[in-house]
Amino acid sequence: MGEVMSLRERTRGAVRDEVMRQAWALFASQGFEATTIDQIAEAAGMSRRSFFRYFESKDELVLEQLAESGRAVAAALAARPAEESPWVALRAAFDESVTRMEANAEKSHPLQVMLHHEPALRSTVVEWRRRLVGLLSPLVAERLEPRRGRGADVRAAAVTASALACLDAAQGAWALDDDLRLSTLLDQAMGAVAPLD
Amino acid sequence: MGEVMSLRERTRGAVRDEVMRQAWALFASQGFEATTIDQIAEAAGMSRRSFFRYFESKDELVLEQLAESGRAVAAALAARPAEESPWVALRAAFDESVTRMEANAEKSHPLQVMLHHEPALRSTVVEWRRRLVGLLSPLVAERLEPRRGRGADVRAAAVTASALACLDAAQGAWALDDDLRLSTLLDQAMGAVAPLD
DNA sequence: GCCTTTTGTGGCACTGAGTGCCACTTTTGG
DNA sequence: CCAAAAGTGGCACTCAGTGCCACAAAAGGC
């Protein structure tokens, strides 16, 4: 992980960070769809054309933001004891992220509201979920009884995608009513699908 | 259901059907993203502007195609015995659609391949799933133990979305390898999440 | 049958995302 | 110092989608 970055790479990273900051400030005040790339580029002090040299689409600004929590979930899942069932391990793996979201709800809650209420972001959320399934399902596969067929395991993909569907349902409910506790909602959601013992 | 349609409504319906037919012919030969609305409009003998008077977006051409099977699933779910658990009832409700897809695989399989491999269609598939959750989760809610809180039930949304995630995983695997049986894949997918007895 | 009102239609100009190309400047490294 | 590489802005383009307008066709009252 201790990769030596050239000056170019470091400046590029810094510029990306700055663009992200400006973009999220605009998203927070205007919403995602209402914010144009011209506005973001102007706020970041670059041309529209240059923006696209740092991010290949507006969606990527959101995807990158979500990616970090994805890596955290993957790490948490890998750290769970091997005897734990996939469903229980996934619930536990989500816990760190969920706790963090409840802790700084002032930031997380508006983000969830935005993610669940802006139609333009739905496809982005789903793309993130796709990536997360790719990241998590190999780890889930290890916890399933070994099987006959060759090729990727449908079961692992199904279990992972189901768990993420539950997380999504819980976050959606939380977006509608922040008096509820996200962790409780997730317990209810996942518990209704399969036992969490 | 025996609604009397005016001439206007009937012609409108006929035009919509014709546009759909032309559009799907183009999708089949070129793919979804590569087909422009100008091409569809021209094939259907109308201007681009008029196309948008019949369909509000290119996605709607796909959504409408999927909508029918959605209604079938909802009807099948409503027809299942009330004692059946939500998960088993959902598996059974999918069965009719799944069987139909396996039966005329020459049409269904390429469609699934297209739905799962064209990035531009992912958001459309998800929008369809959203609508299906809205349609099915009230029916699922009836099969869950009544609960305390008010407002929509997270559990019903979670169970429904999880089942649809399994269906999606099964269809995705089927899209990659049509030697496998879709019904078997769905059994594996849903069975891995929760027992199907 | 005529006349008014509604509905459908095409055209045009616009926004907004995203891309290809080109010319110019800056940085890098020999 | 000088040449190659990388970064930048501008321009013109495609494609989805929208608002507006003028015009043709159909509907319905009389």
XYZ file of C-alpha atoms (C1' of nucleotides) in Angstrom:
454
model
C 0.000 0.000 0.000
C 2.919 2.390 0.553
C 3.073 3.411 -3.089
C 5.373 6.277 -3.990
C 3.424 8.877 -5.882
C 4.986 11.200 -8.363
C 4.315 14.906 -8.082
C 1.920 14.634 -11.013
C -0.078 11.908 -9.319
C -0.225 13.839 -6.074
C -1.393 17.050 -7.685
C -3.948 15.117 -9.644
C -5.248 13.625 -6.424
C -5.377 17.047 -4.797
C -7.289 18.514 -7.710
C -9.742 15.603 -7.630
C -10.303 16.184 -3.910
C -10.921 19.857 -4.470
C -13.383 19.207 -7.284
C -15.189 16.727 -5.042
C -15.429 19.270 -2.234
C -16.828 21.952 -4.499
C -19.227 19.536 -6.151
C -20.616 18.276 -2.855
C -21.094 21.805 -1.607
C -23.216 22.462 -4.683
C -25.074 19.155 -4.379
C -25.907 19.943 -0.769
C -27.326 23.339 -1.574
C -29.015 22.630 -4.912
C -29.349 18.880 -5.220
C -27.570 16.593 -7.631
C -29.584 16.932 -10.794
C -29.942 20.691 -10.533
C -26.173 21.095 -10.364
C -24.565 21.329 -13.787
C -21.060 20.323 -14.630
C -20.381 23.885 -15.741
C -21.154 25.048 -12.214
C -18.859 22.452 -10.693
C -16.068 23.264 -13.137
C -16.419 26.965 -12.480
C -16.431 26.475 -8.705
C -13.293 24.372 -9.021
C -11.689 26.965 -11.295
C -11.360 24.850 -14.384
C -13.007 24.473 -17.749
C -15.816 22.062 -18.381
C -13.497 20.106 -20.634
C -10.919 19.691 -17.902
C -13.507 18.465 -15.452
C -14.001 15.463 -17.690
C -10.283 14.753 -17.504
C -10.640 14.204 -13.758
C -14.036 12.504 -13.616
C -15.632 10.656 -16.441
C -19.132 11.617 -15.396
C -21.139 13.463 -12.788
C -22.037 10.092 -11.289
C -18.423 9.361 -10.546
C -18.434 12.150 -7.985
C -21.038 10.210 -6.047
C -19.580 6.778 -6.716
C -16.214 7.799 -5.359
C -17.838 9.098 -2.220
C -19.614 5.780 -1.692
C -16.625 3.660 -2.625
C -14.866 4.230 0.667
C -17.659 2.787 2.766
C -17.735 -0.138 0.343
C -14.124 -0.963 1.073
C -14.821 -0.692 4.786
C -17.669 -3.186 4.545
C -15.516 -5.600 2.541
C -12.744 -5.384 5.137
C -15.222 -5.896 7.975
C -16.708 -8.928 6.250
C -13.296 -10.474 5.710
C -12.576 -9.996 9.420
C -15.635 -11.932 10.622
C -15.078 -15.449 12.021
C -15.266 -18.102 9.333
C -17.890 -20.191 11.150
C -20.387 -17.344 11.061
C -23.197 -17.792 8.563
C -23.120 -15.482 5.536
C -26.239 -13.618 6.609
C -25.039 -12.956 10.132
C -21.577 -12.021 8.885
C -23.052 -9.543 6.422
C -25.212 -7.959 9.105
C -22.136 -7.598 11.266
C -20.069 -6.240 8.379
C -22.637 -3.511 7.792
C -22.597 -2.584 11.437
C -19.525 -0.399 11.404
C -20.820 1.705 8.503
C -24.273 1.887 10.012
C -22.943 2.972 13.375
C -20.813 5.622 11.729
C -23.821 6.900 9.813
C -25.928 7.111 12.967
C -23.106 8.866 14.766
C -22.740 11.702 12.310
C -26.310 11.758 11.158
C -26.183 15.493 10.385
C -24.102 14.620 7.351
C -25.227 11.089 6.579
C -28.941 11.604 6.775
C -29.198 14.362 4.175
C -26.984 12.243 1.935
C -29.326 9.284 2.253
C -32.316 11.503 1.607
C -30.624 12.753 -1.524
C -29.642 9.269 -2.681
C -33.159 7.952 -2.210
C -35.154 10.910 -3.452
C -33.266 12.119 -6.509
C -34.296 9.926 -9.421
C -31.123 10.841 -11.284
C -29.090 9.184 -8.534
C -30.894 5.866 -8.499
C -28.791 4.424 -11.255
C -25.692 5.607 -9.423
C -26.729 3.879 -6.234
C -27.327 0.724 -8.207
C -23.972 0.905 -9.896
C -22.415 1.191 -6.470
C -24.359 -1.841 -5.343
C -23.159 -3.771 -8.375
C -19.574 -2.996 -7.481
C -20.197 -3.946 -3.896
C -21.661 -7.289 -4.962
C -18.487 -7.868 -6.953
C -16.401 -7.034 -3.903
C -18.377 -8.957 -1.314
C -19.730 -12.017 -3.051
C -16.363 -13.822 -3.284
C -16.113 -13.441 0.477
C -19.648 -14.712 0.889
C -18.913 -17.665 -1.386
C -16.312 -18.906 1.070
C -18.981 -19.195 3.731
C -21.352 -21.308 1.648
C -21.186 -25.078 1.404
C -18.969 -25.897 -1.559
C -21.000 -26.778 -4.592
C -20.999 -28.809 -7.724
C -21.104 -26.498 -10.773
C -18.325 -24.453 -12.205
C -18.380 -20.722 -12.868
C -19.360 -17.956 -10.475
C -21.719 -18.935 -7.715
C -25.303 -17.697 -8.131
C -25.896 -18.319 -4.465
C -23.172 -15.946 -3.319
C -24.381 -13.234 -5.646
C -27.962 -13.766 -4.495
C -27.145 -13.672 -0.779
C -24.968 -10.587 -1.177
C -27.470 -8.748 -3.344
C -30.271 -9.629 -0.925
C -28.349 -8.253 2.019
C -27.668 -5.066 0.101
C -31.345 -4.867 -0.811
C -32.121 -5.001 2.907
C -29.563 -2.304 3.632
C -31.142 -0.207 0.910
C -34.638 -0.736 2.299
C -33.442 0.242 5.759
C -31.681 3.341 4.447
C -34.769 4.242 2.444
C -36.943 4.030 5.553
C -34.389 6.046 7.475
C -34.426 8.680 4.758
C -38.165 9.062 5.293
C -38.008 9.206 9.076
C -34.798 9.940 10.919
C -36.421 9.349 14.292
C -36.018 5.652 13.640
C -32.672 4.054 14.298
C -30.931 2.810 11.204
C -29.468 -0.197 12.999
C -32.920 -1.219 14.217
C -34.355 -0.854 10.743
C -31.582 -2.990 9.317
C -32.205 -5.657 11.978
C -35.887 -5.671 11.106
C -35.177 -5.781 7.386
C -32.600 -8.552 7.459
C -34.372 -10.424 10.214
C -37.552 -10.575 8.160
C -35.709 -12.276 5.304
C -33.646 -14.777 7.263
C -32.959 -15.353 10.977
C -30.095 -13.334 12.420
C -28.996 -15.815 15.065
C -61.759 -4.148 -17.056
C -64.217 -3.790 -19.951
C -63.514 -0.108 -20.409
C -64.970 1.541 -23.469
C -62.245 3.282 -25.393
C -62.846 6.184 -27.669
C -61.514 6.112 -31.195
C -58.751 8.470 -30.137
C -57.662 6.218 -27.298
C -57.682 3.181 -29.531
C -55.602 4.797 -32.270
C -53.211 6.054 -29.662
C -52.824 2.546 -28.339
C -52.280 1.187 -31.825
C -49.625 3.778 -32.556
C -47.868 2.989 -29.272
C -47.862 -0.697 -30.158
C -46.419 0.001 -33.570
C -43.693 2.221 -32.157
C -42.856 -0.512 -29.656
C -42.605 -3.099 -32.393
C -40.293 -0.960 -34.495
C -38.198 0.006 -31.507
C -37.705 -3.582 -30.390
C -36.741 -4.635 -33.874
C -34.015 -1.993 -33.782
C -32.963 -2.904 -30.242
C -32.647 -6.528 -31.263
C -30.437 -5.766 -34.233
C -28.350 -2.895 -32.842
C -28.742 -2.966 -29.081
C -30.490 -0.417 -26.914
C -27.921 2.295 -26.501
C -26.855 2.250 -30.134
C -30.416 2.876 -31.254
C -31.293 6.563 -31.387
C -34.743 8.008 -30.970
C -34.474 9.494 -34.445
C -34.117 5.979 -35.843
C -37.144 4.738 -33.920
C -39.218 7.728 -34.944
C -38.245 7.317 -38.553
C -39.007 3.584 -38.516
C -42.402 4.342 -37.020
C -43.004 7.097 -39.576
C -43.191 10.005 -37.222
C -41.081 12.926 -36.146
C -38.781 12.824 -33.183
C -41.036 15.325 -31.459
C -44.069 13.137 -31.856
C -42.251 10.126 -30.462
C -41.996 11.988 -27.180
C -45.763 12.467 -27.206
C -46.201 8.685 -27.040
C -43.304 7.757 -24.769
C -41.647 10.066 -22.340
C -38.269 8.453 -22.745
C -36.411 5.656 -24.468
C -36.490 3.766 -21.186
C -40.261 3.690 -21.217
C -40.134 1.395 -24.241
C -38.390 -1.153 -22.078
C -40.360 -0.468 -18.918
C -43.641 -1.047 -20.695
C -42.366 -4.355 -22.020
C -41.443 -5.446 -18.500
C -44.598 -4.094 -16.884
C -46.765 -6.932 -18.110
C -44.745 -9.634 -16.404
C -44.816 -7.480 -13.275
C -48.602 -7.527 -13.198
C -48.548 -11.280 -13.744
C -46.266 -11.781 -10.761
C -48.461 -9.591 -8.582
C -51.553 -11.544 -9.578
C -49.799 -14.838 -8.943
C -48.668 -13.674 -5.528
C -52.169 -12.586 -4.573
C -53.441 -16.029 -5.584
C -51.119 -17.976 -3.285
C -52.609 -19.466 -0.094
C -52.480 -17.066 2.834
C -50.702 -19.546 5.133
C -47.707 -19.745 2.824
C -44.641 -17.905 4.069
C -43.699 -14.739 2.133
C -40.522 -16.275 0.762
C -42.177 -19.436 -0.497
C -45.096 -17.465 -1.911
C -42.723 -15.167 -3.777
C -40.809 -18.093 -5.226
C -44.106 -19.574 -6.395
C -45.294 -16.233 -7.781
C -42.155 -15.979 -9.894
C -42.675 -19.448 -11.226
C -45.184 -18.651 -13.919
C -42.989 -15.929 -15.415
C -39.894 -18.069 -15.119
C -41.562 -21.016 -16.804
C -42.781 -18.786 -19.605
C -39.274 -17.418 -20.070
C -37.780 -20.888 -20.242
C -40.469 -21.961 -22.680
C -39.816 -19.280 -25.243
C -36.155 -18.850 -24.528
C -35.361 -17.813 -28.096
C -36.987 -14.485 -27.286
C -36.475 -14.221 -23.548
C -32.840 -15.124 -23.387
C -31.555 -12.426 -25.744
C -33.696 -9.955 -23.832
C -32.105 -10.969 -20.554
C -28.663 -10.769 -22.109
C -29.461 -7.267 -23.291
C -30.905 -6.208 -19.932
C -27.866 -7.465 -18.059
C -25.109 -6.430 -20.439
C -26.132 -2.972 -21.627
C -25.050 -0.505 -18.959
C -27.588 2.019 -20.219
C -30.385 -0.390 -19.304
C -29.322 -1.014 -15.733
C -31.154 1.997 -14.415
C -34.220 0.904 -16.337
C -34.151 -2.552 -14.810
C -33.869 -0.963 -11.413
C -36.748 1.369 -12.016
C -38.810 -1.662 -12.970
C -37.755 -3.354 -9.749
C -38.756 -0.288 -7.773
C -42.216 -0.408 -9.279
C -42.454 -4.104 -8.633
C -41.535 -3.594 -4.983
C -44.343 -1.058 -4.766
C -46.729 -3.561 -6.307
C -45.680 -6.628 -4.354
C -44.679 -5.417 -0.916
C -48.237 -4.651 0.249
C -49.095 -8.250 -0.591
C -46.015 -9.441 1.251
C -46.915 -7.296 4.259
C -50.125 -9.268 4.718
C -48.104 -12.424 5.191
C -45.867 -11.030 7.931
C -46.767 -11.026 11.602
C -48.514 -7.738 12.309
C -46.170 -5.265 13.853
C -46.007 -2.363 16.187
C -44.957 0.799 14.321
C -46.996 2.861 11.895
C -46.038 3.777 8.362
C -44.911 1.456 5.594
C -43.319 -1.769 6.707
C -39.550 -1.999 6.206
C -39.779 -5.741 6.504
C -42.118 -6.149 3.575
C -39.974 -3.905 1.391
C -36.848 -5.790 2.447
C -38.288 -9.249 1.796
C -39.693 -8.195 -1.578
C -36.519 -6.451 -2.672
C -34.438 -9.434 -1.561
C -36.551 -11.830 -3.595
C -36.216 -9.571 -6.620
C -32.471 -9.409 -6.033
C -32.434 -13.220 -6.175
C -34.476 -13.208 -9.355
C -32.047 -10.712 -10.817
C -29.042 -12.813 -9.811
C -30.631 -15.884 -11.379
C -31.434 -14.018 -14.575
C -27.926 -12.615 -14.658
C -26.443 -16.100 -14.403
C -28.861 -17.321 -17.055
C -27.790 -14.473 -19.327
C -24.213 -15.724 -19.055
C -25.035 -19.371 -19.655
C -28.313 -20.466 -21.141
C -27.482 -24.137 -20.665
C -28.494 -23.696 -17.060
C -32.165 -23.781 -16.183
C -33.529 -20.482 -14.941
C -35.861 -22.189 -12.469
C -32.969 -24.140 -10.982
C -30.880 -21.000 -10.701
C -33.729 -19.223 -8.953
C -34.144 -22.123 -6.526
C -30.438 -22.015 -5.758
C -30.465 -18.242 -5.359
C -33.515 -17.996 -3.126
C -32.685 -21.213 -1.284
C -29.286 -19.839 -0.313
C -30.880 -16.806 1.323
C -33.730 -18.488 3.172
C -35.187 -22.010 3.177
C -37.801 -22.703 0.532
C -39.851 -25.237 2.452
C -72.931 21.580 -43.743
C -70.521 25.261 -40.983
C -67.892 26.882 -37.327
C -65.456 26.578 -32.984
C -62.684 23.979 -29.958
C -59.782 20.377 -29.037
C -56.122 17.361 -30.287
C -52.283 15.830 -32.982
C -48.229 17.082 -35.534
C -43.699 18.835 -37.197
C -40.198 22.250 -36.761
C -37.041 25.022 -34.303
C -34.297 26.400 -30.752
C -32.716 25.397 -26.426
C -30.277 22.850 -22.167
C -27.200 19.480 -20.425
C -24.145 15.351 -20.563
C -20.524 13.531 -22.817
C -16.732 13.074 -26.761
C -13.184 14.044 -30.354
C -10.010 17.101 -32.001
C -6.691 20.715 -32.101
C -3.698 24.292 -30.713
C -1.284 26.142 -26.873
C 1.316 26.072 -22.531
C 3.622 23.836 -18.768
C 6.286 20.304 -16.791
C 9.668 16.764 -17.015
C 13.884 14.677 -17.824
C 17.945 13.795 -20.710
C 18.740 24.091 -23.070
C 15.768 21.475 -25.730
C 12.580 17.831 -27.065
C 8.962 14.824 -25.542
C 5.047 14.238 -22.580
C 1.266 15.806 -20.102
C -2.219 19.271 -18.951
C -5.440 22.775 -20.529
C -9.175 25.406 -22.860
C -11.984 26.007 -26.801
C -14.848 24.472 -30.452
C -17.892 21.634 -32.711
C -20.301 17.643 -32.542
C -23.961 13.736 -30.924
C -27.802 12.422 -28.355
C -31.682 12.728 -24.882
C -35.156 15.551 -23.553
C -38.190 20.117 -23.262
C -40.757 24.423 -24.402
C -42.922 26.938 -27.775
C -45.321 27.940 -31.923
C -47.832 27.528 -36.121
C -50.527 24.497 -38.722
C -53.633 20.539 -40.028
C -57.214 17.396 -38.738
C -60.860 15.689 -36.234
C -65.010 16.319 -32.847
C -69.075 18.091 -31.536
C -72.742 21.689 -31.078
C -75.965 24.103 -33.877
